[in-house]
Amino acid sequence: MRKLKMVRKFLSMYLLFPVVVLLLTPSAGYSLISEDQLLDRTFRIDISTITVSFDYFPWEYYVDCRAVVEFTMRPGQSRPVIHLAPAIRDSNVVNSITLNGEALNFSDESDVRIIGFEGTTQQAIEFQRDLEADTVHTLDISYRLTLPEGYPRFSSKVHDLEGRGNEELFPTINTPHELARHFLTFRVHSDTPFRCIGSELMMETFSTVQEWSLDTERELASYTVMFVLMPEEDTILEERIIGGVHVRIMAYIGGASIDTAFDRLEQWLPELETNLGPFPMPRGLSIFLVSSGATRGGGMEYYGGTITTLGALEHEVFHLYYGCSTVNKTFRDSWMDEAITMWYENSVDPEYSPIPENYMSNIVSGRSPIAVGFDRRAYTKGAQIMEAVARELGGRAEMIAFLSYVHGNYSFTPFTTLDFLDYLRDYSGVDMTDRFLNWLYMGDETGYAAGPASRRSSHEDEVDMTPPEGLLKKYGIYNKRRPK
Ligand SMILES: [Zn+2]
């Protein structure tokens, strides 16, 4: 089994990803490196904790932030990087940086540079210091986030399809396999009472201002961390226990129906627990339920939570199993989260057809392992690829048992598409390597990354958090939908 794995790794390294593994190095010309080496060279650090305090001034539309990131260097790496998108766009947002206690100047190239990488649009902040291996290093950054004027809300707004994560709000490494424990503190500087929900433990703490703290209690991908802060009087919050899971649903007054959401979850959560295993987050499920509005729906899943419309509710909650606890290693491997989620919905139809044997695509190979976002064909062709796996295993029930096995054994151990094939073979003896290579690596289509809009499913829509018209008017905002 080991040998087979090695042969396949060799094939994948040297035949399938020539662009990825051929890197120009200044001294030795072209060199061949593995995917793991590429990830280490790009992301450089292994974060253990991210601690951020957010001082939110809702009527002034800004948030003063102080973040402390503790990390070690990845194998063979010495020069650290971090992602913090607002600072990359505008260096003026940074007030101060210290690295291991040394003050650095963000505008001085001998301290800090903004760098890019072949294969991704994502830039990084590189600190011009070489750090020791096997030692915990500390980065401390103070910065200011400017929020759009209009409705007073401060929240995570991740868009996984485009690979935009919480590096919009705090310093992290934005790639699914980089797991860290998060400690976030939110202080709202306003006499208006606010409400706060989010991933995991959200404790209201006593202070001179309104304050909440969030502890993810375990290491997880930054782009799965959720929080929402909004004026309490604009919202309704209801809580229920469903099958032992503590469920909190918040919605705008005059917005989506919390009762409808609870009714559907009364069916859905027990079904998922029966089929896939215990609910993956010990503190339950927090939902910010938004109205469908002008869009067809949409939603985004997070660890222990979702910001979603009713239209995408079941889809997003399914992702708490596949997406937020069973995590893929890179964004391009995240086609699997969508494919599995869509497959689970689509395969209820007995007419649902598997991917044709002769199908070829570059859903995985069409982008670098360090690129952000994933291929939109995940929702359609990807789901049909999962149907082909199901047929191979004997049907829908057998596939669900396999998915339960993978979830049970590989949660929080990010894996690639090829690893998934290993798990399939370990579990059932079925080897679909040749077919997966054709279906996901050997095609040469171009232009699919963005995808034709007409073929988008509602789950691809960016979730729209605009409040109902009545609430907008209350704040003197008239028909001013924020630009997407
Ligand atoms: Zn999805």
XYZ file of C-alpha atoms and ligand atoms in Angstrom, residues 160 299 301 315-316 319 322 337-338 341-342 345 374 379 459-460, ligand 1:
17
model
C -14.670 30.672 0.234
C -25.010 31.441 2.696
C -20.689 28.084 6.623
C -26.617 23.143 2.669
C -24.619 25.347 5.046
C -20.875 21.983 5.670
C -17.734 18.683 5.430
C -16.622 19.978 0.390
C -19.028 21.371 -2.179
C -22.612 18.619 0.140
C -24.309 18.893 -3.261
C -28.803 16.765 -1.647
C -11.873 26.722 -5.878
C -21.142 22.106 -7.484
C -25.240 28.296 -2.904
C -22.616 30.198 -4.824
Zn -21.428 25.117 -0.156
